[in-house]
Short mmCIF file of C-alpha atoms in Angstrom, two decimals:
data_model
loop_
_atom_site.label_atom_id
_atom_site.label_comp_id
_atom_site.label_asym_id
_atom_site.label_seq_id
_atom_site.Cartn_x
_atom_site.Cartn_y
_atom_site.Cartn_z
CA MET A 812 -14.39 38.71 -92.51
CA ALA A 813 -16.69 36.92 -94.94
CA THR A 814 -15.60 36.91 -98.55
CA ALA A 815 -18.17 38.80 -100.62
CA PHE A 816 -19.89 36.96 -103.46
CA ALA A 817 -19.07 37.88 -107.03
CA ARG A 818 -22.21 37.96 -109.17
CA ASN A 819 -22.31 38.11 -112.94
CA GLN A 820 -19.98 35.13 -113.05
CA TRP A 821 -20.11 31.53 -114.20
CA TYR A 822 -19.99 28.86 -111.50
CA VAL A 823 -19.59 25.12 -111.72
CA THR A 824 -22.83 23.74 -110.33
CA ALA A 825 -22.49 20.05 -111.13
CA TYR A 826 -20.55 17.50 -113.08
CA ALA A 827 -22.23 16.73 -116.38
CA GLY A 828 -22.61 13.12 -115.27
CA GLU A 829 -24.61 14.16 -112.22
CA VAL A 830 -27.36 15.77 -114.26
CA GLY A 831 -29.94 13.48 -115.79
CA ARG A 832 -33.60 12.73 -115.53
CA ASP A 833 -33.52 12.86 -111.74
CA LEU A 834 -33.92 16.36 -110.36
CA LEU A 835 -30.76 17.68 -108.73
CA GLY A 836 -30.83 20.52 -106.22
CA ARG A 837 -27.83 22.79 -105.64
CA THR A 838 -27.46 26.23 -104.10
CA VAL A 839 -25.12 28.79 -105.62
CA LEU A 840 -24.46 32.17 -104.03
CA GLY A 841 -27.49 31.51 -101.87
CA GLU A 842 -29.76 30.85 -104.85
CA PRO A 843 -31.42 27.40 -104.82
CA ILE A 844 -31.28 25.84 -108.28
CA VAL A 845 -32.80 22.67 -109.71
CA LEU A 846 -31.03 20.94 -112.58
CA TYR A 847 -32.18 18.30 -115.04
CA ARG A 848 -31.64 17.13 -118.57
CA THR A 849 -34.36 17.32 -121.22
CA GLU A 850 -35.80 14.30 -122.95
CA GLU A 851 -35.93 16.26 -126.17
CA ASP A 852 -32.23 16.90 -126.76
CA GLY A 853 -30.43 16.10 -123.53
CA SER A 854 -29.59 19.73 -122.79
CA VAL A 855 -29.26 20.86 -119.19
CA VAL A 856 -31.96 23.06 -117.66
CA ALA A 857 -31.34 25.16 -114.54
CA LEU A 858 -34.34 26.73 -112.84
CA SER A 859 -34.96 28.37 -109.50
CA ASP A 860 -35.60 25.58 -107.03
CA ARG A 861 -38.64 27.20 -105.43
CA CYS A 862 -42.20 27.01 -106.67
CA VAL A 863 -43.71 30.49 -106.95
CA HIS A 864 -46.79 29.32 -105.06
CA ARG A 865 -45.56 28.30 -101.61
CA ARG A 866 -41.82 28.02 -102.22
CA PHE A 867 -41.80 24.24 -102.26
CA PRO A 868 -38.45 22.87 -103.55
CA LEU A 869 -38.89 21.79 -107.15
CA SER A 870 -35.92 19.47 -106.75
CA ALA A 871 -38.18 17.42 -104.46
CA SER A 872 -40.84 17.24 -107.15
CA ARG A 873 -41.06 15.25 -110.41
CA LEU A 874 -40.65 15.56 -114.14
CA ASP A 875 -43.47 15.14 -116.64
CA GLY A 876 -41.63 15.01 -119.92
CA ASP A 877 -39.48 18.12 -119.85
CA ARG A 878 -41.74 19.92 -117.41
CA ILE A 879 -41.40 20.03 -113.64
CA VAL A 880 -44.57 19.36 -111.68
CA CYS A 881 -44.35 20.79 -108.17
CA GLY A 882 -44.68 18.00 -105.67
CA TYR A 883 -46.89 20.05 -103.37
CA HIS A 884 -49.80 21.51 -105.44
CA GLY A 885 -48.92 20.66 -109.03
CA PHE A 886 -47.78 24.01 -110.40
CA THR A 887 -46.04 23.00 -113.62
CA TYR A 888 -43.09 24.74 -115.29
CA ASP A 889 -41.54 24.40 -118.72
CA THR A 890 -37.83 24.59 -119.49
CA SER A 891 -37.95 28.40 -119.73
CA GLY A 892 -39.31 28.64 -116.20
CA ALA A 893 -42.79 29.67 -117.36
CA CYS A 894 -45.67 28.22 -115.40
CA VAL A 895 -47.92 26.34 -117.81
CA TYR A 896 -50.40 24.84 -115.37
CA VAL A 897 -51.93 25.72 -112.03
CA PRO A 898 -54.44 23.50 -110.25
CA GLY A 899 -58.17 24.06 -110.52
CA GLN A 900 -58.28 27.18 -112.67
CA GLN A 901 -57.77 28.28 -116.25
CA ARG A 902 -56.00 31.58 -115.65
CA ILE A 903 -52.32 31.35 -114.94
CA PRO A 904 -51.13 34.44 -113.07
CA ARG A 905 -48.74 36.53 -115.14
CA THR A 906 -46.11 36.41 -112.40
CA ALA A 907 -46.14 32.62 -112.30
CA ARG A 908 -42.60 32.05 -113.52
CA VAL A 909 -39.39 30.84 -111.96
CA THR A 910 -35.95 32.09 -112.93
CA ALA A 911 -34.23 30.17 -115.69
CA TYR A 912 -30.45 30.36 -115.43
CA PRO A 913 -28.07 30.45 -118.39
CA VAL A 914 -26.27 27.11 -118.54
CA ALA A 915 -23.20 25.88 -120.37
CA GLU A 916 -21.93 22.32 -120.44
CA ILE A 917 -18.22 22.44 -121.15
CA ASP A 918 -15.35 20.06 -120.37
CA SER A 919 -17.77 17.74 -118.54
CA LEU A 920 -18.72 20.56 -116.17
CA VAL A 921 -22.10 22.23 -115.87
CA TRP A 922 -21.60 25.97 -115.49
CA VAL A 923 -24.44 28.24 -114.38
CA TRP A 924 -24.42 32.00 -114.73
CA ILE A 925 -25.37 33.84 -111.57
CA GLY A 926 -26.36 37.41 -112.30
CA ASP A 927 -27.88 39.40 -115.13
CA PRO A 928 -28.66 36.86 -117.87
CA GLN A 929 -28.06 39.51 -120.51
CA LEU A 930 -24.40 39.52 -119.55
CA ALA A 931 -23.90 35.76 -119.75
CA ASP A 932 -21.21 35.00 -122.30
CA GLU A 933 -19.92 31.45 -122.64
CA LYS A 934 -16.63 32.75 -123.97
CA LEU A 935 -15.87 33.94 -120.44
CA ILE A 936 -15.82 30.40 -119.08
CA PRO A 937 -12.29 29.25 -118.27
CA ARG A 938 -11.44 25.87 -119.72
CA ALA A 939 -10.40 22.56 -118.20
CA PRO A 940 -10.12 20.50 -121.39
CA HIS A 941 -8.27 17.63 -119.74
CA LEU A 942 -11.51 16.64 -117.95
CA ALA A 943 -13.03 15.58 -121.25
CA ASP A 944 -9.82 14.56 -123.01
CA PRO A 945 -9.93 10.90 -124.11
CA GLU A 946 -6.16 10.79 -123.64
CA MET A 947 -6.58 11.47 -119.93
CA VAL A 948 -8.24 9.40 -117.22
CA SER A 949 -10.07 11.38 -114.54
CA VAL A 950 -11.44 10.64 -111.11
CA ARG A 951 -13.59 13.17 -109.38
CA GLY A 952 -15.85 14.04 -106.49
CA MET A 953 -17.48 16.88 -104.61
CA GLU A 954 -17.50 17.71 -100.93
CA PRO A 955 -19.51 20.47 -99.29
CA ILE A 956 -17.56 22.43 -96.69
CA ASP A 957 -19.06 24.61 -93.98
CA CYS A 958 -16.68 27.49 -94.49
CA ASP A 959 -16.37 30.79 -96.26
CA TYR A 960 -15.34 30.04 -99.83
CA GLY A 961 -12.38 32.37 -99.40
CA LEU A 962 -10.86 29.87 -96.99
CA LEU A 963 -10.82 27.24 -99.73
CA VAL A 964 -9.26 29.70 -102.17
CA ASP A 965 -6.60 30.49 -99.56
CA ASN A 966 -6.00 26.80 -99.02
CA LEU A 967 -5.49 26.02 -102.70
CA LEU A 968 -3.37 29.04 -103.56
CA ASP A 969 -0.83 28.16 -100.87
CA LEU A 970 0.25 24.57 -101.28
CA SER A 971 2.85 24.78 -98.53
CA HIS A 972 0.10 23.33 -96.33
CA GLU A 973 0.61 20.02 -98.14
CA THR A 974 3.71 19.48 -96.02
CA TYR A 975 1.79 19.69 -92.76
CA LEU A 976 -1.86 18.93 -93.37
CA HIS A 977 -1.21 16.28 -96.01
CA GLY A 978 2.14 14.92 -94.87
CA GLY A 979 2.48 11.24 -95.81
CA TYR A 980 -0.08 11.67 -98.59
CA ILE A 981 0.89 14.43 -101.04
CA GLY A 982 3.12 16.56 -98.84
CA THR A 983 6.87 16.34 -98.39
CA PRO A 984 9.25 18.81 -96.70
CA GLU A 985 10.28 20.27 -100.05
CA VAL A 986 6.85 21.74 -100.77
CA ALA A 987 6.97 24.15 -97.85
CA GLU A 988 10.68 24.83 -98.32
CA THR A 989 10.65 25.72 -102.01
CA PRO A 990 10.25 29.38 -103.01
CA ILE A 991 7.34 30.27 -105.29
CA SER A 992 6.89 32.60 -108.21
CA THR A 993 3.58 34.42 -108.56
CA GLU A 994 2.15 36.13 -111.62
CA VAL A 995 -1.10 38.04 -111.63
CA ASP A 996 -3.02 39.32 -114.59
CA GLU A 997 -5.06 41.80 -112.63
CA ALA A 998 -7.62 42.71 -115.26
CA ALA A 999 -8.17 39.13 -116.40
CA GLY A 1000 -8.52 37.93 -112.81
CA VAL A 1001 -5.94 35.18 -113.19
CA VAL A 1002 -3.37 34.20 -110.55
CA ARG A 1003 -0.50 31.86 -111.39
CA VAL A 1004 1.72 30.35 -108.72
CA SER A 1005 4.65 28.13 -109.58
CA ARG A 1006 6.70 25.98 -107.29
CA HIS A 1007 9.39 23.92 -108.97
CA MET A 1008 11.09 21.34 -106.76
CA MET A 1009 14.10 20.00 -108.60
CA ASP A 1010 15.04 17.30 -106.07
CA ALA A 1011 12.24 16.20 -103.79
CA ALA A 1012 10.98 13.15 -101.98
CA CYS A 1013 8.24 11.33 -103.85
CA PRO A 1014 5.02 11.29 -101.79
CA PRO A 1015 2.85 8.15 -101.80
CA PHE A 1016 0.31 9.83 -104.08
CA TYR A 1017 2.88 9.70 -106.88
CA SER A 1018 5.10 6.77 -105.90
CA ARG A 1019 2.14 4.40 -105.76
CA SER A 1020 0.54 5.67 -108.96
CA THR A 1021 3.68 5.96 -111.11
CA GLY A 1022 5.96 3.32 -109.62
CA ILE A 1023 8.79 5.83 -109.14
CA GLU A 1024 10.82 4.71 -106.14
CA GLY A 1025 13.49 7.39 -105.89
CA ARG A 1026 13.50 11.15 -105.63
CA ILE A 1027 11.70 13.27 -108.15
CA THR A 1028 11.61 16.60 -109.88
CA ARG A 1029 8.18 17.94 -109.03
CA LEU A 1030 6.70 20.90 -110.86
CA GLN A 1031 3.57 22.56 -109.54
CA ASP A 1032 2.02 25.27 -111.70
CA ILE A 1033 -1.24 26.70 -110.44
CA GLU A 1034 -3.67 28.72 -112.51
CA TYR A 1035 -6.59 30.25 -110.66
CA PHE A 1036 -9.31 31.79 -112.75
CA ALA A 1037 -11.32 33.79 -110.25
CA PRO A 1038 -13.77 33.18 -108.89
CA CYS A 1039 -14.42 29.50 -109.56
CA LEU A 1040 -11.84 27.46 -111.46
CA TYR A 1041 -8.49 26.30 -110.10
CA LEU A 1042 -6.05 24.18 -112.05
CA LEU A 1043 -2.90 22.62 -110.71
CA HIS A 1044 -0.70 21.41 -113.54
CA SER A 1045 1.55 18.82 -111.94
CA ARG A 1046 4.51 17.23 -113.70
CA ILE A 1047 6.86 14.78 -112.05
CA MET A 1048 9.86 12.90 -113.37
CA PRO A 1049 12.76 10.97 -111.85
CA VAL A 1050 15.27 13.47 -110.50
CA GLY A 1051 17.97 14.48 -112.95
CA ARG A 1052 15.98 13.30 -115.95
CA THR A 1053 13.74 15.11 -118.39
CA GLU A 1054 11.61 12.07 -119.11
CA PRO A 1055 9.46 10.16 -118.62
CA VAL A 1056 7.16 12.97 -117.53
CA PHE A 1057 4.13 11.96 -115.53
CA ARG A 1058 1.44 14.55 -116.11
CA THR A 1059 -1.35 15.04 -113.61
CA GLU A 1060 -3.97 17.77 -113.83
CA ILE A 1061 -5.65 18.54 -110.53
CA THR A 1062 -8.84 20.55 -110.93
CA TYR A 1063 -10.93 22.30 -108.34
CA ALA A 1064 -14.11 24.26 -108.80
CA ILE A 1065 -14.77 26.51 -105.85
CA THR A 1066 -18.47 27.31 -105.84
CA PRO A 1067 -19.92 29.32 -102.97
CA ALA A 1068 -23.20 27.74 -101.94
CA GLY A 1069 -24.14 30.45 -99.48
CA PRO A 1070 -22.67 32.39 -96.60
CA GLY A 1071 -20.22 30.06 -94.86
CA LYS A 1072 -20.79 27.21 -97.30
CA VAL A 1073 -18.86 26.12 -100.34
CA TYR A 1074 -18.90 23.21 -102.78
CA ASP A 1075 -15.45 21.72 -103.26
CA PHE A 1076 -15.51 20.04 -106.67
CA TRP A 1077 -12.28 18.11 -107.22
CA ALA A 1078 -10.81 16.00 -109.98
CA VAL A 1079 -7.52 14.28 -110.72
CA SER A 1080 -6.65 13.59 -114.36
CA ARG A 1081 -3.59 11.67 -115.52
CA ASP A 1082 -1.94 10.71 -118.77
CA PHE A 1083 -0.16 7.60 -117.46
CA ALA A 1084 -1.27 4.10 -116.48
CA ARG A 1085 -4.51 4.86 -118.21
CA GLU A 1086 -5.59 1.26 -118.47
CA ASP A 1087 -4.74 0.43 -114.87
CA ASP A 1088 -7.98 0.34 -112.88
CA GLU A 1089 -6.07 -0.16 -109.68
CA VAL A 1090 -4.29 3.15 -110.20
CA THR A 1091 -7.62 4.79 -110.97
CA LYS A 1092 -9.16 3.48 -107.75
CA PHE A 1093 -6.08 4.37 -105.75
CA LEU A 1094 -6.00 7.97 -107.00
CA HIS A 1095 -9.71 8.40 -106.36
CA ASP A 1096 -9.60 7.02 -102.83
CA PHE A 1097 -6.30 8.66 -101.92
CA ASN A 1098 -7.31 12.06 -103.22
CA HIS A 1099 -10.66 11.78 -101.50
CA THR A 1100 -8.77 11.24 -98.26
CA VAL A 1101 -6.66 14.32 -98.98
CA VAL A 1102 -9.77 16.39 -99.76
CA MET A 1103 -11.37 15.25 -96.51
CA GLN A 1104 -8.28 16.40 -94.63
CA ASP A 1105 -8.93 19.84 -96.11
CA VAL A 1106 -12.65 19.61 -95.37
CA ASP A 1107 -12.00 18.78 -91.71
CA ALA A 1108 -9.39 21.51 -91.38
CA LEU A 1109 -11.53 24.19 -93.00
CA ASN A 1110 -14.63 23.24 -91.01
CA LEU A 1111 -12.52 23.58 -87.88
CA LEU A 1112 -10.92 26.83 -89.02
CA GLN A 1113 -14.31 28.39 -89.78
CA LYS A 1114 -15.59 27.49 -86.33
CA ALA A 1115 -12.52 29.05 -84.80
CA LEU A 1116 -12.93 32.21 -86.86
CA ASP A 1117 -16.61 32.43 -85.92
CA GLY A 1118 -15.48 32.73 -82.31
CA GLU A 1119 -13.01 35.50 -83.01
CA PRO A 1120 -13.85 39.12 -82.21
CA ALA A 1121 -14.55 41.33 -85.21
CA GLY A 1122 -11.48 42.76 -86.85
CA TYR A 1123 -9.14 39.95 -85.89
CA GLN A 1124 -5.64 40.14 -87.25
CA GLU A 1125 -3.79 37.79 -89.56
CA LEU A 1126 -0.14 37.60 -90.50
CA SER A 1127 0.85 37.04 -94.11
CA ILE A 1128 4.28 35.84 -95.23
CA ASN A 1129 5.91 34.86 -98.51
CA ILE A 1130 3.85 31.70 -98.97
CA ASP A 1131 0.71 33.87 -99.04
CA THR A 1132 1.71 35.91 -102.08
CA GLY A 1133 -0.76 34.17 -104.41
CA GLY A 1134 -3.54 33.94 -101.88
CA LEU A 1135 -3.40 37.66 -101.20
CA ALA A 1136 -3.71 38.36 -104.91
CA ALA A 1137 -6.71 36.05 -105.15
CA ARG A 1138 -8.42 37.79 -102.24
CA ARG A 1139 -7.94 41.15 -103.88
CA ILE A 1140 -9.32 39.95 -107.21
CA LEU A 1141 -12.35 38.40 -105.53
CA ALA A 1142 -13.05 41.65 -103.71
CA ARG A 1143 -12.84 43.53 -107.00
CA LEU A 1144 -15.16 41.11 -108.77
CA ALA A 1145 -17.65 41.29 -105.91
CA ALA A 1146 -17.65 45.08 -106.03
CA ALA A 1147 -18.14 45.22 -109.80
CA MET B 643 0.47 -0.45 -109.75
CA THR B 644 4.07 0.00 -110.61
CA GLY B 645 6.02 0.58 -113.73
CA ALA B 646 3.48 2.97 -115.21
CA THR B 647 4.46 4.52 -118.50
CA ALA B 648 4.29 8.25 -118.82
CA THR B 649 3.01 9.83 -121.96
CA GLY B 650 2.20 13.30 -123.08
CA THR B 651 4.07 16.50 -122.59
CA THR B 652 7.70 17.14 -121.91
CA ALA B 653 9.00 18.90 -118.86
CA GLY B 654 9.50 22.04 -120.86
CA GLY B 655 5.79 22.25 -121.47
CA ALA B 656 4.85 22.24 -117.83
CA ALA B 657 4.84 25.86 -116.83
CA GLY B 658 1.78 27.74 -117.93
CA ALA B 659 0.22 24.73 -119.56
CA GLY B 660 -3.48 24.45 -120.12
CA ASN B 661 -5.45 27.64 -120.27
CA ALA B 662 -2.44 29.82 -120.95
CA ALA B 663 -2.73 28.85 -124.59
CA ASP B 664 -6.51 28.93 -124.65
CA PRO B 665 -7.82 31.80 -126.75
CA SER B 666 -10.93 32.01 -124.59
CA VAL B 667 -8.90 33.21 -121.64
CA PRO B 668 -8.61 36.98 -121.55
CA VAL B 669 -5.04 38.12 -121.35
CA THR B 670 -4.44 41.79 -120.87
CA GLY B 671 -0.68 41.65 -120.90
CA LEU B 672 -0.60 43.70 -117.72
CA VAL B 673 1.04 41.09 -115.55
CA ASN B 674 2.62 41.79 -112.20
CA ARG B 675 5.11 39.28 -110.92
CA ILE B 676 6.64 38.42 -107.55
CA ASP B 677 9.56 36.02 -107.30
CA TRP B 678 10.72 34.66 -104.00
CA GLU B 679 14.46 34.75 -104.35
CA PRO B 680 15.90 31.27 -103.73
CA GLY B 681 18.09 31.02 -100.67
CA SER B 682 16.64 34.13 -99.08
CA ASP B 683 13.46 35.49 -97.55
CA LEU B 684 13.35 38.32 -100.06
CA LEU B 685 10.68 38.93 -102.64
CA ARG B 686 11.50 40.50 -105.98
CA GLY B 687 8.60 42.34 -107.56
CA THR B 688 8.33 43.20 -111.22
CA CYS B 689 5.64 45.64 -112.23
CA HIS B 690 3.95 45.25 -115.61
CA CYS B 691 5.79 48.42 -116.62
CA GLY B 692 9.15 46.82 -115.91
CA ALA B 693 9.91 48.60 -112.63
CA ARG B 694 11.45 46.34 -110.02
CA ARG B 695 11.75 46.33 -106.30
CA THR B 696 12.90 44.00 -103.56
CA CYS B 697 11.26 43.75 -100.15
CA ASP B 698 10.57 41.16 -97.52
CA GLY B 699 6.82 40.73 -97.42
CA PRO B 700 3.97 40.17 -99.87
CA VAL B 701 1.62 42.76 -98.38
CA GLU B 702 4.14 45.55 -98.92
CA MET B 703 5.05 44.21 -102.35
CA TRP B 704 1.48 44.05 -103.62
CA ALA B 705 0.83 47.54 -102.31
CA TRP B 706 3.80 48.82 -104.31
CA LEU B 707 2.85 46.96 -107.49
CA LEU B 708 -0.77 48.11 -107.37
CA ALA B 709 0.23 51.70 -106.73
CA HIS B 710 1.80 51.86 -110.19
CA PRO B 711 3.24 54.27 -111.21
CA ARG B 712 3.32 55.87 -107.78
CA GLY B 713 6.39 54.91 -105.83
CA HIS B 714 8.30 53.74 -108.88
CA GLY B 715 10.54 56.81 -109.03
CA ASN B 716 13.27 55.58 -106.73
CA ASP B 717 13.40 52.06 -108.07
CA ASP B 718 15.54 50.59 -110.77
CA LEU B 719 13.58 50.55 -114.00
CA ASP B 720 14.08 47.55 -116.11
CA GLY B 721 13.83 48.13 -119.81
#
């Protein structure tokens, strides 16, 4: 049961810091894309990553100024995707052009529009302002997973798995035990899931970064902006107190690379211990470990599902309330 | 790595923080809600029209909410 792709949507394709004067290749919804930044004004260019001539990957080629010169036969493209040079002849075939994708660089993320470029509207891009907020410190990474992107959506919409898959890291018994509230704005394609643990054990992720030694009030408020952006607004404080509040914003961008492949962009932003490099390194390394636990689990799950007969059954319970809503919204977006 | 000082928002600002206040995010106002009632296995659904229903599984609950207004006749309307 592969999750259908939703076209005419913005997708996070890279972190802004990943895109420079080296050519970067990514694949989104099965479309190979090459990204680079112009010398002229530093803006990001996203072109189809296949030369029109013999389909050589342009990401394995080189830049000449702001033009890409194909590394195989020298076909040369400008920032609009137009071919401006072919080897050995004056006439450039009229069809010598690669697709140029609409790009927006917002909140330190590079978003690429997949679909009809006439419909690309930057105002549709959901925001993650904490990623570029000078009052927050962020760590980040990206892991490719060999699974249907719907499995990652499922994973993130139901955090009860923290108790089992991430026990001893970010999970405690209270996560799975605490009832959730789910709100869905159907037309806007937004799912919100809240889990408020008023008296919970403090997992190492928070005890080691905040210094809290006792039990905590732990508030998890998810916002999922289908299809790509997922925000977990996390607030913790010593139990029975209203402050200090330790604010952590956990961001995921869920970008389908192709059938059975997804990019898992992740970031952790905090408003405390901002000057403490040890905390920064700890949160990066610890969260990377947590992400890899998900990566391993989802790789394994996909393999298991691939061996299932068509039409296999699942069983959904209360913890799946948000995930079911997300699946429905993704199906609607894909059918649009 | 201990004794970090928290800054920023208060606890009261936690729920719905971030994009909820962002004008770029489309909000239709047609929000369906499902609350898992504490201390039970029951789910309490609230349709965007105010109709409410209790049942014990999310599949059934979403089906009822999305069928609006069908099936609302025998339920307690709220406001």
